[in-house]
mmCIF file of C-alpha atoms in Angstrom:
data_model
loop_
_atom_site.group_PDB
_atom_site.id
_atom_site.type_symbol
_atom_site.label_atom_id
_atom_site.label_comp_id
_atom_site.label_asym_id
_atom_site.label_seq_id
_atom_site.Cartn_x
_atom_site.Cartn_y
_atom_site.Cartn_z
ATOM 1 C CA GLY S 1 15.512 2.381 5.945
ATOM 2 C CA ALA S 2 13.966 -0.765 4.555
ATOM 3 C CA VAL S 3 14.032 -0.993 0.771
ATOM 4 C CA VAL S 4 11.980 -3.218 -1.496
ATOM 5 C CA SER S 5 13.025 -3.575 -5.097
ATOM 6 C CA GLN S 6 10.451 -4.616 -7.675
ATOM 7 C CA HIS S 7 11.384 -5.596 -11.197
ATOM 8 C CA PRO S 8 10.544 -4.927 -13.955
ATOM 9 C CA SER S 9 8.980 -1.511 -13.576
ATOM 10 C CA ARG S 10 7.005 -1.961 -16.766
ATOM 11 C CA VAL S 11 6.494 -4.800 -19.184
ATOM 12 C CA ILE S 12 4.522 -5.337 -22.356
ATOM 13 C CA CYS S 13 3.718 -8.881 -23.351
ATOM 14 C CA LYS S 14 1.654 -10.667 -25.939
ATOM 15 C CA SER S 15 -1.611 -12.307 -25.048
ATOM 16 C CA GLY S 16 -1.106 -15.918 -24.034
ATOM 17 C CA THR S 17 2.442 -15.520 -22.745
ATOM 18 C CA SER S 18 3.625 -15.523 -19.134
ATOM 19 C CA VAL S 19 5.302 -12.723 -17.213
ATOM 20 C CA LYS S 20 7.336 -12.955 -14.010
ATOM 21 C CA ILE S 21 7.559 -10.063 -11.559
ATOM 22 C CA GLU S 22 10.206 -10.081 -8.830
ATOM 23 C CA CYS S 23 10.015 -8.483 -5.412
ATOM 24 C CA ARG S 24 13.182 -8.321 -3.317
ATOM 25 C CA SER S 25 13.791 -6.984 0.157
ATOM 26 C CA LEU S 26 17.258 -5.487 -0.109
ATOM 27 C CA ASP S 27 18.315 -4.878 3.463
ATOM 28 C CA PHE S 28 16.018 -6.989 5.597
ATOM 29 C CA GLN S 29 14.466 -10.412 5.726
ATOM 30 C CA ALA S 30 10.821 -10.444 4.803
ATOM 31 C CA THR S 31 8.886 -13.239 6.433
ATOM 32 C CA THR S 32 5.709 -12.133 4.688
ATOM 33 C CA MET S 33 5.103 -10.484 1.341
ATOM 34 C CA PHE S 34 1.829 -9.212 -0.045
ATOM 35 C CA TRP S 35 0.868 -8.803 -3.679
ATOM 36 C CA TYR S 36 -1.594 -6.114 -4.722
ATOM 37 C CA ARG S 37 -3.175 -5.164 -8.016
ATOM 38 C CA GLN S 38 -4.374 -1.707 -8.936
ATOM 39 C CA PHE S 39 -6.523 -0.844 -11.928
ATOM 40 C CA PRO S 40 -6.623 2.730 -13.267
ATOM 41 C CA LYS S 41 -8.277 5.209 -10.928
ATOM 42 C CA GLN S 42 -8.920 2.478 -8.358
ATOM 43 C CA SER S 43 -7.392 1.596 -5.027
ATOM 44 C CA LEU S 44 -5.015 -1.246 -4.297
ATOM 45 C CA MET S 45 -6.643 -4.655 -4.034
ATOM 46 C CA LEU S 46 -4.890 -7.470 -2.212
ATOM 47 C CA MET S 47 -4.322 -10.506 -4.390
ATOM 48 C CA ALA S 48 -2.386 -12.848 -2.140
ATOM 49 C CA THR S 49 -0.227 -13.222 0.926
ATOM 50 C CA SER S 50 2.953 -15.239 0.780
ATOM 51 C CA ASN S 51 5.016 -16.531 3.649
ATOM 52 C CA GLU S 52 8.522 -17.798 3.109
ATOM 53 C CA GLY S 53 8.621 -21.524 2.580
ATOM 54 C CA SER S 54 4.872 -22.078 2.412
ATOM 55 C CA LYS S 55 2.079 -21.828 -0.129
ATOM 56 C CA ALA S 56 0.550 -18.443 -0.781
ATOM 57 C CA THR S 57 -2.915 -17.570 0.465
ATOM 58 C CA TYR S 58 -5.064 -16.077 -2.271
ATOM 59 C CA GLU S 59 -7.947 -13.655 -1.860
ATOM 60 C CA GLN S 60 -11.375 -14.656 -3.040
ATOM 61 C CA GLY S 61 -11.721 -14.318 -6.770
ATOM 62 C CA VAL S 62 -7.998 -14.493 -7.517
ATOM 63 C CA GLU S 63 -7.074 -17.563 -9.568
ATOM 64 C CA LYS S 64 -4.125 -19.289 -7.947
ATOM 65 C CA ASP S 65 -3.324 -21.228 -11.117
ATOM 66 C CA LYS S 66 -3.127 -18.027 -13.111
ATOM 67 C CA PHE S 67 -1.184 -15.919 -10.628
ATOM 68 C CA LEU S 68 1.636 -18.139 -9.392
ATOM 69 C CA ILE S 69 3.440 -16.887 -6.316
ATOM 70 C CA ASN S 70 6.739 -18.237 -5.076
ATOM 71 C CA HIS S 71 8.414 -17.092 -1.866
ATOM 72 C CA ALA S 72 11.419 -19.364 -1.788
ATOM 73 C CA SER S 73 13.678 -17.170 0.321
ATOM 74 C CA LEU S 74 13.383 -14.473 2.955
ATOM 75 C CA THR S 75 14.387 -11.820 0.444
ATOM 76 C CA LEU S 76 12.609 -12.812 -2.759
ATOM 77 C CA SER S 77 9.028 -13.376 -3.837
ATOM 78 C CA THR S 78 7.901 -13.732 -7.425
ATOM 79 C CA LEU S 79 4.517 -13.330 -9.084
ATOM 80 C CA THR S 80 4.048 -15.047 -12.434
ATOM 81 C CA VAL S 81 1.066 -14.090 -14.533
ATOM 82 C CA THR S 82 0.440 -17.119 -16.712
ATOM 83 C CA SER S 83 -1.351 -17.064 -20.048
ATOM 84 C CA ALA S 84 -1.812 -13.332 -19.751
ATOM 85 C CA HIS S 85 -4.828 -11.641 -21.313
ATOM 86 C CA PRO S 86 -5.536 -7.962 -21.913
ATOM 87 C CA GLU S 87 -7.782 -7.857 -18.833
ATOM 88 C CA ASP S 88 -4.721 -8.728 -16.730
ATOM 89 C CA SER S 89 -3.199 -5.395 -17.692
ATOM 90 C CA SER S 90 -2.756 -3.572 -14.407
ATOM 91 C CA PHE S 91 -0.311 -2.109 -11.912
ATOM 92 C CA TYR S 92 1.081 -4.843 -9.656
ATOM 93 C CA ILE S 93 2.654 -3.882 -6.334
ATOM 94 C CA CYS S 94 4.397 -5.978 -3.727
ATOM 95 C CA SER S 95 4.835 -5.239 -0.045
ATOM 96 C CA ALA S 96 7.335 -6.823 2.295
ATOM 97 C CA VAL S 97 7.049 -7.063 6.054
ATOM 98 C CA GLN S 98 9.896 -7.241 8.511
ATOM 99 C CA GLY S 99 8.534 -9.180 11.416
ATOM 100 C CA ALA S 100 4.897 -8.669 12.377
ATOM 101 C CA GLN S 101 4.772 -4.934 12.813
ATOM 102 C CA THR S 102 2.396 -3.164 10.453
ATOM 103 C CA HIS S 103 4.569 -0.061 10.397
ATOM 104 C CA GLY S 104 7.334 -2.255 9.063
ATOM 105 C CA TYR S 105 5.564 -2.560 5.725
ATOM 106 C CA THR S 106 7.563 -1.386 2.744
ATOM 107 C CA PHE S 107 6.202 -1.309 -0.775
ATOM 108 C CA GLY S 108 7.907 -1.903 -4.069
ATOM 109 C CA SER S 109 7.696 0.709 -6.804
ATOM 110 C CA GLY S 110 5.219 -1.356 -8.778
ATOM 111 C CA THR S 111 5.125 -3.058 -12.164
ATOM 112 C CA ARG S 112 2.977 -1.766 -15.006
ATOM 113 C CA LEU S 113 1.862 -4.777 -17.024
ATOM 114 C CA THR S 114 0.337 -4.246 -20.442
ATOM 115 C CA VAL S 115 -0.929 -7.281 -22.329
ATOM 116 C CA VAL S 116 -1.468 -6.724 -26.044
ATOM 117 C CA ASP B 1 -10.240 -3.805 10.621
ATOM 118 C CA ALA B 2 -12.308 -0.686 11.187
ATOM 119 C CA LYS B 3 -13.726 1.090 8.141
ATOM 120 C CA THR B 4 -12.441 4.555 7.312
ATOM 121 C CA THR B 5 -14.046 7.477 5.497
ATOM 122 C CA GLN B 6 -12.042 10.145 3.718
ATOM 123 C CA PRO B 7 -12.960 12.981 1.366
ATOM 124 C CA THR B 8 -12.425 12.080 -2.265
ATOM 125 C CA SER B 9 -10.252 15.055 -3.061
ATOM 126 C CA MET B 10 -8.715 18.200 -1.612
ATOM 127 C CA ASP B 11 -6.655 21.092 -2.899
ATOM 128 C CA CYS B 12 -3.981 22.970 -1.011
ATOM 129 C CA ALA B 13 -1.829 25.951 -1.882
ATOM 130 C CA GLU B 14 1.885 25.353 -2.019
ATOM 131 C CA GLY B 15 3.572 26.360 1.237
ATOM 132 C CA ARG B 16 0.375 26.106 3.232
ATOM 133 C CA ALA B 17 -0.552 23.369 5.656
ATOM 134 C CA ALA B 18 -2.580 20.496 4.242
ATOM 135 C CA ASN B 19 -5.044 18.984 6.691
ATOM 136 C CA LEU B 20 -6.446 15.634 5.628
ATOM 137 C CA PRO B 21 -9.315 14.250 7.731
ATOM 138 C CA CYS B 22 -10.263 10.644 8.313
ATOM 139 C CA ASN B 23 -13.252 9.207 10.136
ATOM 140 C CA HIS B 24 -12.943 5.820 11.828
ATOM 141 C CA SER B 25 -15.873 5.746 14.225
ATOM 142 C CA THR B 26 -15.787 1.947 14.672
ATOM 143 C CA ILE B 27 -12.132 1.793 15.683
ATOM 144 C CA SER B 28 -11.410 -0.612 18.522
ATOM 145 C CA GLY B 29 -9.003 -0.182 21.399
ATOM 146 C CA ASN B 30 -6.118 -2.120 19.928
ATOM 147 C CA GLU B 31 -6.264 -0.616 16.455
ATOM 148 C CA TYR B 32 -3.756 1.897 15.197
ATOM 149 C CA VAL B 33 -4.316 4.647 12.644
ATOM 150 C CA TYR B 34 -1.872 4.506 9.745
ATOM 151 C CA TRP B 35 -1.321 6.933 6.909
ATOM 152 C CA TYR B 36 0.259 6.015 3.601
ATOM 153 C CA ARG B 37 0.440 7.976 0.393
ATOM 154 C CA GLN B 38 0.782 6.967 -3.227
ATOM 155 C CA ILE B 39 2.303 9.257 -5.765
ATOM 156 C CA HIS B 40 1.082 8.525 -9.274
ATOM 157 C CA SER B 41 2.410 5.230 -10.687
ATOM 158 C CA GLN B 42 4.493 4.448 -7.617
ATOM 159 C CA GLY B 43 4.089 2.107 -4.665
ATOM 160 C CA PRO B 44 2.572 3.436 -1.429
ATOM 161 C CA GLN B 45 4.849 5.178 1.042
ATOM 162 C CA TYR B 46 4.474 4.999 4.819
ATOM 163 C CA ILE B 47 3.942 8.402 6.438
ATOM 164 C CA ILE B 48 3.023 8.034 10.081
ATOM 165 C CA HIS B 49 0.962 6.029 12.538
ATOM 166 C CA GLY B 50 -0.507 6.441 16.011
ATOM 167 C CA LEU B 51 -2.665 4.811 18.662
ATOM 168 C CA LYS B 52 -3.923 7.500 21.019
ATOM 169 C CA ASN B 53 -1.417 10.297 21.261
ATOM 170 C CA ASN B 54 -0.609 12.841 18.625
ATOM 171 C CA GLU B 55 2.488 11.971 16.661
ATOM 172 C CA THR B 56 4.979 13.958 14.628
ATOM 173 C CA ASN B 57 7.825 12.944 12.389
ATOM 174 C CA GLU B 58 9.862 14.555 9.647
ATOM 175 C CA MET B 59 7.057 14.124 7.138
ATOM 176 C CA ALA B 60 3.865 14.972 8.967
ATOM 177 C CA SER B 61 1.854 15.252 12.156
ATOM 178 C CA LEU B 62 -1.038 13.027 13.154
ATOM 179 C CA ILE B 63 -3.773 14.380 15.377
ATOM 180 C CA ILE B 64 -6.138 11.782 16.862
ATOM 181 C CA THR B 65 -9.268 12.925 18.683
ATOM 182 C CA GLU B 66 -9.702 11.933 22.290
ATOM 183 C CA ASP B 67 -12.492 9.467 21.437
ATOM 184 C CA ARG B 68 -10.280 8.118 18.594
ATOM 185 C CA LYS B 69 -13.169 8.234 16.159
ATOM 186 C CA SER B 70 -11.381 10.550 13.782
ATOM 187 C CA SER B 71 -7.932 11.815 12.941
ATOM 188 C CA THR B 72 -6.202 14.443 10.838
ATOM 189 C CA LEU B 73 -2.971 14.168 8.939
ATOM 190 C CA ILE B 74 -1.147 17.467 8.717
ATOM 191 C CA LEU B 75 1.507 18.275 6.156
ATOM 192 C CA PRO B 76 2.827 21.530 7.628
ATOM 193 C CA HIS B 77 4.237 23.114 4.474
ATOM 194 C CA ALA B 78 2.870 21.352 1.417
ATOM 195 C CA THR B 79 4.991 21.243 -1.720
ATOM 196 C CA LEU B 80 4.093 20.235 -5.267
ATOM 197 C CA ARG B 81 5.759 16.874 -4.599
ATOM 198 C CA ASP B 82 3.162 16.155 -1.928
ATOM 199 C CA THR B 83 0.494 15.774 -4.614
ATOM 200 C CA ALA B 84 -0.640 12.179 -4.129
ATOM 201 C CA VAL B 85 -3.456 9.937 -2.942
ATOM 202 C CA TYR B 86 -3.419 9.712 0.849
ATOM 203 C CA TYR B 87 -4.767 6.597 2.520
ATOM 204 C CA CYS B 88 -5.931 6.370 6.113
ATOM 205 C CA ILE B 89 -5.870 2.757 7.329
ATOM 206 C CA VAL B 90 -6.930 1.342 10.664
ATOM 207 C CA THR B 91 -5.562 -1.994 11.769
ATOM 208 C CA ILE B 92 -3.964 -3.776 14.671
ATOM 209 C CA SER B 93 -0.195 -3.888 14.819
ATOM 210 C CA SER B 94 0.741 -7.016 16.636
ATOM 211 C CA GLY B 95 0.698 -10.738 16.186
ATOM 212 C CA SER B 96 1.058 -12.167 12.715
ATOM 213 C CA ALA B 97 1.607 -9.834 9.805
ATOM 214 C CA ARG B 98 -1.676 -8.505 8.469
ATOM 215 C CA GLN B 99 -2.428 -7.142 5.050
ATOM 216 C CA LEU B 100 -3.261 -3.478 4.725
ATOM 217 C CA THR B 101 -6.733 -2.819 3.355
ATOM 218 C CA PHE B 102 -6.762 0.284 1.201
ATOM 219 C CA GLY B 103 -9.885 2.381 0.817
ATOM 220 C CA SER B 104 -10.406 5.044 -1.817
ATOM 221 C CA GLY B 105 -8.142 7.599 -0.158
ATOM 222 C CA THR B 106 -7.996 11.360 -0.656
ATOM 223 C CA GLN B 107 -6.451 12.822 -3.785
ATOM 224 C CA LEU B 108 -4.479 15.816 -2.534
ATOM 225 C CA THR B 109 -3.486 18.304 -5.188
ATOM 226 C CA VAL B 110 -0.990 20.965 -4.173
ATOM 227 C CA LEU B 111 -1.443 24.032 -6.318
ATOM 228 C CA PRO B 112 1.375 26.434 -7.204
#
């Protein structure tokens, strides 16, 4: 079946630094990738939608200059958290879609970001 | 997308069937019912989906009422590894790719 690899699985960084999270579709081409954020004991919240070769669409309240998304190829999307602060500590999850079918959604294993 | 309502938590004995309900009274004719689950500190995993008819796969069965206003996910023989948060999501499944909107879900705890 479809596999999405997300890396790193966990990262600790110092306040003020930037962190890049990669999301790769291993055995299919993902025209669309979604980035979610999940705080402890809360549900997943959509941050942005990225389509290959175009600018990402951000949800209301998500700073596009802070959370940089690049979807340069059909198998790779990256999320860069710039100038990270402790309040950015969260679980970040990507989802890749093969085509337009909702049951084609596959999720990465998530990245636990801790900013100290 | 139609709103869904699920119980906050449920317990189930290992080996027994786990029946997880979901209400989606405002579902429209072209919306599907999807179930995903999230084991602690992992990404969500697709379980099953359906439109009108009951569906079964190797993981679970999905029972949708005739009026489509509610559904039940059935794990026939729950194991400890089925302990997870289960999300019922209603959305259309055609056209451009749409994001999945996650509600609070049901925390299922399978007890030994």
